[in-house]
Short mmCIF file of C-alpha atoms and ligand atoms in Angstrom, two decimals:
data_model
loop_
_atom_site.label_atom_id
_atom_site.label_comp_id
_atom_site.label_asym_id
_atom_site.label_seq_id
_atom_site.Cartn_x
_atom_site.Cartn_y
_atom_site.Cartn_z
CA MET A 22 91.52 86.77 124.47
CA ILE A 23 93.68 84.10 126.07
CA ASP A 24 97.36 84.95 125.78
CA GLU A 25 98.77 81.94 127.61
CA PRO A 26 98.52 78.99 125.17
CA ILE A 27 97.44 75.57 126.36
CA ARG A 28 100.09 72.98 127.18
CA TYR A 29 100.07 70.06 124.76
CA VAL A 30 99.63 66.67 126.42
CA GLU A 31 101.94 64.13 124.76
CA GLN A 32 100.44 60.89 123.49
CA PRO A 33 101.68 57.85 125.41
CA GLY A 34 104.53 55.85 123.86
CA VAL A 35 107.75 56.72 122.08
CA HIS A 36 107.44 58.96 119.04
CA PRO A 37 110.56 59.63 117.00
CA GLU A 38 111.16 63.13 115.63
CA THR A 39 111.56 63.35 111.85
CA PRO A 40 112.96 66.61 110.45
CA LEU A 41 110.65 68.33 107.95
CA LEU A 42 112.64 69.93 105.20
CA GLY A 43 111.53 71.95 102.23
CA GLY A 44 111.05 75.38 103.74
CA ASP A 45 113.60 78.14 103.67
CA VAL A 46 113.15 79.76 106.99
CA THR A 47 111.95 77.70 109.93
CA GLU A 48 114.74 75.83 111.72
CA GLY A 49 114.01 72.85 113.88
CA LEU A 50 110.72 71.87 112.27
CA VAL A 51 109.93 68.21 112.95
CA ARG A 52 107.14 65.71 112.61
CA VAL A 53 106.24 63.69 115.70
CA GLY A 54 103.56 61.07 115.09
CA ASP A 55 100.57 62.89 113.64
CA THR A 56 101.82 66.29 114.81
CA VAL A 57 104.24 68.95 113.59
CA ARG A 58 106.41 70.90 116.05
CA ARG A 59 107.51 74.46 115.26
CA PRO A 60 109.77 76.36 117.65
CA VAL A 61 107.78 79.23 119.16
CA GLY A 62 108.68 82.44 117.36
CA GLY A 63 107.59 85.99 116.70
CA SER A 64 104.60 84.98 114.60
CA SER A 65 103.35 82.22 116.94
CA ALA A 66 100.72 84.26 118.80
CA LEU A 67 99.14 85.51 115.58
CA VAL A 68 99.27 82.11 113.87
CA ARG A 69 97.63 80.38 116.86
CA ARG A 70 94.72 82.79 116.70
CA VAL A 71 94.39 82.43 112.94
CA LEU A 72 94.37 78.62 113.15
CA GLY A 73 91.95 78.74 116.07
CA HIS A 74 89.59 80.93 114.12
CA LEU A 75 89.75 78.67 111.06
CA GLU A 76 89.06 75.62 113.20
CA SER A 77 86.04 77.17 114.87
CA ALA A 78 84.79 78.35 111.47
CA GLY A 79 84.92 74.71 110.30
CA PHE A 80 87.57 75.43 107.68
CA ALA A 81 89.26 72.12 106.84
CA GLY A 82 92.16 73.48 104.79
CA ALA A 83 94.65 74.30 107.55
CA PRO A 84 96.36 72.51 110.45
CA HIS A 85 94.85 72.75 113.91
CA PHE A 86 96.82 74.28 116.76
CA LEU A 87 97.00 71.75 119.60
CA GLY A 88 99.10 73.59 122.20
CA VAL A 89 102.73 74.16 123.18
CA ASP A 90 104.95 71.19 124.05
CA GLY A 91 107.54 70.81 126.81
CA SER A 92 110.29 72.10 124.48
CA ASN A 93 108.47 75.38 123.81
CA ARG A 94 107.30 74.34 120.35
CA ASP A 95 103.90 74.96 118.79
CA VAL A 96 102.15 71.66 118.15
CA LEU A 97 100.03 71.47 114.98
CA THR A 98 98.24 68.61 113.31
CA TYR A 99 100.25 66.92 110.55
CA LEU A 100 98.26 66.98 107.32
CA GLU A 101 98.52 63.91 105.12
CA GLY A 102 98.96 64.50 101.42
CA GLU A 103 101.40 65.54 98.75
CA VAL A 104 103.58 68.66 99.15
CA ALA A 105 106.08 69.86 96.55
CA ASP A 106 109.71 69.34 97.44
CA ARG A 107 112.68 70.89 95.64
CA PRO A 108 113.26 70.53 92.78
CA TRP A 109 109.54 71.05 92.21
CA PRO A 110 107.68 68.18 90.53
CA GLU A 111 106.24 68.59 87.03
CA TRP A 112 102.68 68.93 88.38
CA VAL A 113 103.46 72.38 89.84
CA GLY A 114 102.94 73.62 86.27
CA ASP A 115 99.55 71.93 85.73
CA GLU A 116 96.70 74.35 85.21
CA ALA A 117 94.19 72.17 87.08
CA ARG A 118 96.48 72.12 90.12
CA GLY A 119 96.89 75.88 90.03
CA VAL A 120 93.16 76.41 89.65
CA SER A 121 92.54 74.23 92.69
CA VAL A 122 95.01 76.32 94.69
CA ALA A 123 93.14 79.48 93.67
CA ARG A 124 89.86 77.94 94.90
CA LEU A 125 91.44 76.90 98.19
CA VAL A 126 92.87 80.40 98.70
CA ARG A 127 89.40 81.84 98.04
CA SER A 128 87.90 79.63 100.72
CA TYR A 129 90.69 80.55 103.13
CA ASP A 130 90.26 84.28 102.46
CA ASP A 131 86.50 84.03 102.96
CA ALA A 132 86.88 82.06 106.19
CA ILE A 133 89.46 84.43 107.66
CA ALA A 134 87.69 87.59 106.46
CA ASP A 135 85.13 87.19 109.28
CA LEU A 136 87.92 87.93 111.73
CA GLY A 137 88.73 91.24 110.05
CA THR A 138 92.02 92.83 111.12
CA PRO A 139 91.86 93.04 114.91
CA ASP A 140 94.25 95.30 116.78
CA TRP A 141 96.43 92.39 117.90
CA SER A 142 96.98 91.38 114.28
CA ARG A 143 98.69 94.67 113.51
CA ALA A 144 100.78 94.95 116.65
CA ALA A 145 103.74 92.91 115.44
CA ARG A 146 104.01 94.50 112.02
CA PRO A 147 107.43 96.10 111.55
CA THR A 148 107.72 99.55 110.00
CA ASP A 149 109.05 99.87 106.46
CA PRO A 150 112.83 100.15 106.15
CA PRO A 151 114.25 103.48 104.90
CA GLY A 152 114.03 103.86 101.13
CA CYS A 153 111.13 101.41 100.79
CA PRO A 154 108.34 102.86 98.64
CA PRO A 155 105.00 103.02 100.48
CA SER A 156 102.39 100.38 99.73
CA ILE A 157 99.69 101.36 97.25
CA ALA A 158 97.55 98.34 98.16
CA GLY A 159 95.30 100.22 100.57
CA PRO A 160 94.33 99.19 104.09
CA GLY A 161 94.32 95.49 104.92
CA VAL A 162 90.86 93.95 105.18
CA LEU A 163 91.72 90.36 106.08
CA LEU A 164 94.56 88.30 107.52
CA ALA A 165 95.98 87.12 104.21
CA HIS A 166 98.29 84.09 103.94
CA LEU A 167 100.76 85.76 101.53
CA ASP A 168 103.14 82.80 101.18
CA ILE A 169 101.34 80.46 98.79
CA THR A 170 104.44 78.70 97.48
CA PRO A 171 104.23 75.11 96.21
CA GLU A 172 105.92 73.98 99.46
CA ASN A 173 103.08 75.48 101.45
CA VAL A 174 100.13 73.68 99.84
CA VAL A 175 99.04 70.12 100.66
CA PHE A 176 97.40 68.24 97.78
CA ARG A 177 95.11 65.23 97.90
CA ASP A 178 93.95 63.39 94.78
CA GLY A 179 95.65 66.04 92.66
CA ARG A 180 93.72 68.94 94.21
CA ALA A 181 94.83 71.55 96.73
CA ALA A 182 93.42 70.50 100.10
CA ALA A 183 95.19 72.65 102.70
CA LEU A 184 97.51 75.59 103.29
CA ILE A 185 100.38 75.30 105.76
CA ASP A 186 103.03 77.72 107.02
CA PHE A 187 101.12 80.78 108.23
CA ASP A 188 104.25 82.65 109.34
CA LEU A 189 103.72 85.53 106.91
CA VAL A 190 100.05 86.14 107.71
CA ARG A 191 99.26 89.83 108.06
CA PRO A 192 96.45 92.29 107.36
CA ALA A 193 96.27 92.76 103.58
CA THR A 194 93.88 93.03 100.67
CA ARG A 195 92.60 90.29 98.40
CA VAL A 196 94.65 91.89 95.61
CA GLU A 197 97.86 91.41 97.61
CA GLU A 198 96.92 87.78 98.30
CA LEU A 199 96.35 87.22 94.58
CA VAL A 200 99.62 88.88 93.61
CA ASN A 201 101.35 86.26 95.74
CA LEU A 202 99.28 83.44 94.20
CA LEU A 203 100.13 84.58 90.66
CA LEU A 204 103.82 84.85 91.43
CA TRP A 205 104.05 81.16 92.40
CA TRP A 206 101.28 79.49 90.37
CA SER A 207 101.26 81.45 87.13
CA ALA A 208 104.96 82.29 86.90
CA TRP A 209 104.77 86.07 87.12
CA MET A 210 108.52 86.32 86.80
CA PRO A 211 111.04 86.32 83.95
CA PRO A 212 111.56 83.01 82.12
CA GLU A 213 115.17 82.69 83.33
CA ASP A 214 114.03 82.62 86.95
CA ARG A 215 111.24 80.08 86.56
CA ALA A 216 111.53 76.56 87.88
CA ALA A 217 111.41 73.95 85.11
CA PRO A 218 107.74 72.93 85.57
CA LEU A 219 106.62 76.53 84.97
CA ALA A 220 109.09 77.39 82.20
CA GLU A 221 106.55 77.10 79.36
CA VAL A 222 103.54 78.55 81.16
CA ASP A 223 101.79 81.51 79.49
CA ALA A 224 101.86 83.84 82.51
CA ALA A 225 99.04 86.08 81.27
CA ALA A 226 96.62 83.28 80.34
CA ARG A 227 97.40 81.25 83.47
CA GLY A 228 96.99 84.34 85.60
CA ALA A 229 93.53 84.93 84.09
CA ALA A 230 92.54 81.29 84.75
CA LEU A 231 93.56 81.57 88.41
CA LEU A 232 91.71 84.85 88.93
CA ASP A 233 88.61 83.30 87.36
CA ALA A 234 88.88 80.33 89.71
CA TYR A 235 89.25 82.67 92.69
CA GLY A 236 86.38 84.83 91.44
CA LEU A 237 88.16 88.15 91.85
CA ASP A 238 85.95 91.12 91.00
CA ALA A 239 86.58 93.57 88.16
CA ASP A 240 87.82 96.49 90.28
CA ASP A 241 90.39 94.30 91.98
CA ARG A 242 91.55 92.78 88.68
CA ALA A 243 92.19 96.23 87.30
CA ARG A 244 94.63 96.87 90.18
CA ILE A 245 96.58 93.61 90.22
CA VAL A 246 99.44 94.60 87.93
CA GLU A 247 100.18 97.92 89.61
CA VAL A 248 100.03 96.32 93.05
CA ALA A 249 102.32 93.52 91.83
CA ARG A 250 104.84 96.11 90.62
CA ASN A 251 104.67 98.08 93.86
CA GLY A 252 104.97 94.82 95.81
CA ALA A 253 108.09 93.80 93.86
CA GLU A 254 109.69 97.16 94.60
CA ARG A 255 108.84 96.88 98.28
CA SER A 256 109.88 93.26 98.43
CA TRP A 257 113.53 94.07 97.58
CA HIS A 258 113.75 96.41 100.58
CA LEU A 259 111.84 94.11 102.91
CA MET A 260 113.88 91.01 102.03
CA ARG A 261 117.10 92.93 102.50
CA ARG A 262 115.95 94.17 105.89
CA ASN A 263 114.79 90.70 106.96
CA ALA A 264 118.19 89.24 105.98
CA ALA A 265 120.05 91.88 107.97
CA GLU A 266 117.81 91.75 111.03
CA TRP A 267 116.74 88.11 111.21
CA GLY A 268 119.68 86.31 109.54
CA GLY A 269 119.18 82.53 109.21
CA GLY A 270 117.21 81.43 106.17
CA TRP A 271 116.51 85.06 105.22
CA GLN A 272 120.24 85.78 104.97
CA ARG A 273 120.78 82.53 103.08
CA MET A 274 118.12 83.51 100.50
CA TRP A 275 119.70 86.95 100.13
CA ASP A 276 123.19 85.45 99.67
CA GLU A 277 121.75 83.12 97.04
CA GLY A 278 120.60 86.10 94.99
CA VAL A 279 116.93 86.62 95.84
CA GLY A 280 117.51 90.40 95.67
CA ASP A 281 118.69 90.19 92.06
CA ARG A 282 115.77 87.93 91.20
CA ILE A 283 113.39 90.55 92.59
CA LEU A 284 115.06 93.25 90.47
CA ARG A 285 114.63 91.08 87.36
CA ARG A 286 110.98 90.57 88.30
CA GLN A 287 110.47 94.31 88.54
CA THR A 288 111.80 94.70 84.98
CA TRP A 289 109.73 91.78 83.68
CA LEU A 290 106.54 93.16 85.25
CA ALA A 291 107.23 96.59 83.72
CA ASP A 292 107.89 95.10 80.26
CA ASN A 293 104.79 92.89 80.39
CA ALA A 294 102.44 95.17 82.32
CA ARG A 295 100.14 95.93 79.38
CA ALA A 296 99.83 92.31 78.19
CA LEU A 297 99.20 91.02 81.71
CA HIS A 298 96.67 93.71 82.46
CA ASP A 299 94.75 93.11 79.21
CA ALA A 300 94.65 89.35 79.76
CA ILE A 301 93.20 89.55 83.25
CA THR A 302 90.72 92.40 82.87
N1 ATP B 2 101.10 70.71 109.28
C1 ATP B 2 101.82 70.11 108.32
N2 ATP B 2 101.35 69.01 107.71
C2 ATP B 2 102.08 68.40 106.76
N3 ATP B 2 103.31 68.80 106.36
C3 ATP B 2 103.84 69.88 106.92
C4 ATP B 2 103.12 70.61 107.92
N4 ATP B 2 103.90 71.65 108.29
C5 ATP B 2 105.02 71.56 107.56
N5 ATP B 2 105.00 70.51 106.73
C6 ATP B 2 106.07 70.10 105.78
O1 ATP B 2 107.28 70.72 106.16
C7 ATP B 2 107.74 71.63 105.15
C8 ATP B 2 108.29 72.90 105.76
O2 ATP B 2 107.29 73.47 106.59
P1 ATP B 2 107.00 75.03 106.58
O3 ATP B 2 106.58 75.45 105.22
O4 ATP B 2 106.03 75.30 107.67
O5 ATP B 2 108.44 75.59 106.93
P2 ATP B 2 109.15 76.95 106.57
O6 ATP B 2 110.60 76.75 106.75
O7 ATP B 2 108.50 77.98 107.41
O8 ATP B 2 108.86 77.23 105.08
P3 ATP B 2 108.98 78.61 104.31
O9 ATP B 2 110.38 78.73 103.89
O10 ATP B 2 108.05 78.38 103.18
O11 ATP B 2 108.53 79.71 105.23
C9 ATP B 2 106.53 71.89 104.28
O12 ATP B 2 106.88 72.26 102.97
C10 ATP B 2 105.80 70.57 104.37
O13 ATP B 2 106.35 69.64 103.47
MG1 MG B 3 107.04 76.74 103.93
#
């Protein structure tokens, strides 16, 4: 394994830097010509290897890693297309869009599954903070994306074409990946916390449609709701820890009430567990 990344060779000419907004966490993200620059951070080494693997596997739905520039930033290809900005556009609630995201995530999971969960992919994983309930998801089997928000999917011709923002990649199960997909694309959260485009979505029926599109097997479907509930409990502790230890956008999200939203989601999942489970199994 090469640990020293290649140096990116700048294209000749003057290329202005345009800030890329829309995310919560990464500061200093800019577009330069047909590239994106991300300040090197704790997840860089893992993300470079993930993107390298996807590229050599011929997976078209992710940026390519091109090297590190003279300002110590990871250089990735800029992907043309449509990405949701805030407030989210109406189409975030369209079933066909969501179904296309589920299919893209399936192809990502299959492409990355060949890599397994090598030792280096587990090295950077922090331990759980005190009080955090242990995960019931079981051992990770693939390097899941786990951050499939509308801001992290590039669409072309109304269909999901690529995933971006691999900062939260870690060894996980397909069930954990799907819990994240359902949170964002089938509104598995209480109505008062949903963005407008998802306000009227039937969470159970939409969830079933996305799992069908992904092709999740019966055993995994039977576990989704309990893993979602465990994940919501863990998420409160993990977000609080990230805010305290990493500050920045994590602290901003915590100050804006993400912790209370997670508590409301825990209650909503408990109240709707039976209906959700029945709809998807
Ligand atoms: N390779 C890319 N191609 C096209 N657009 C991109 C690319 N990378 C980032 N963007 C744009 O910049 C925005 C922010 O990027 P990104 O999601 O990587 O940042 P972030 O702050 O880490 O987000 P998050 O809060 O979701 O972690 C994206 O929503 C997208 O609009
Ligand atoms: Mg993002």
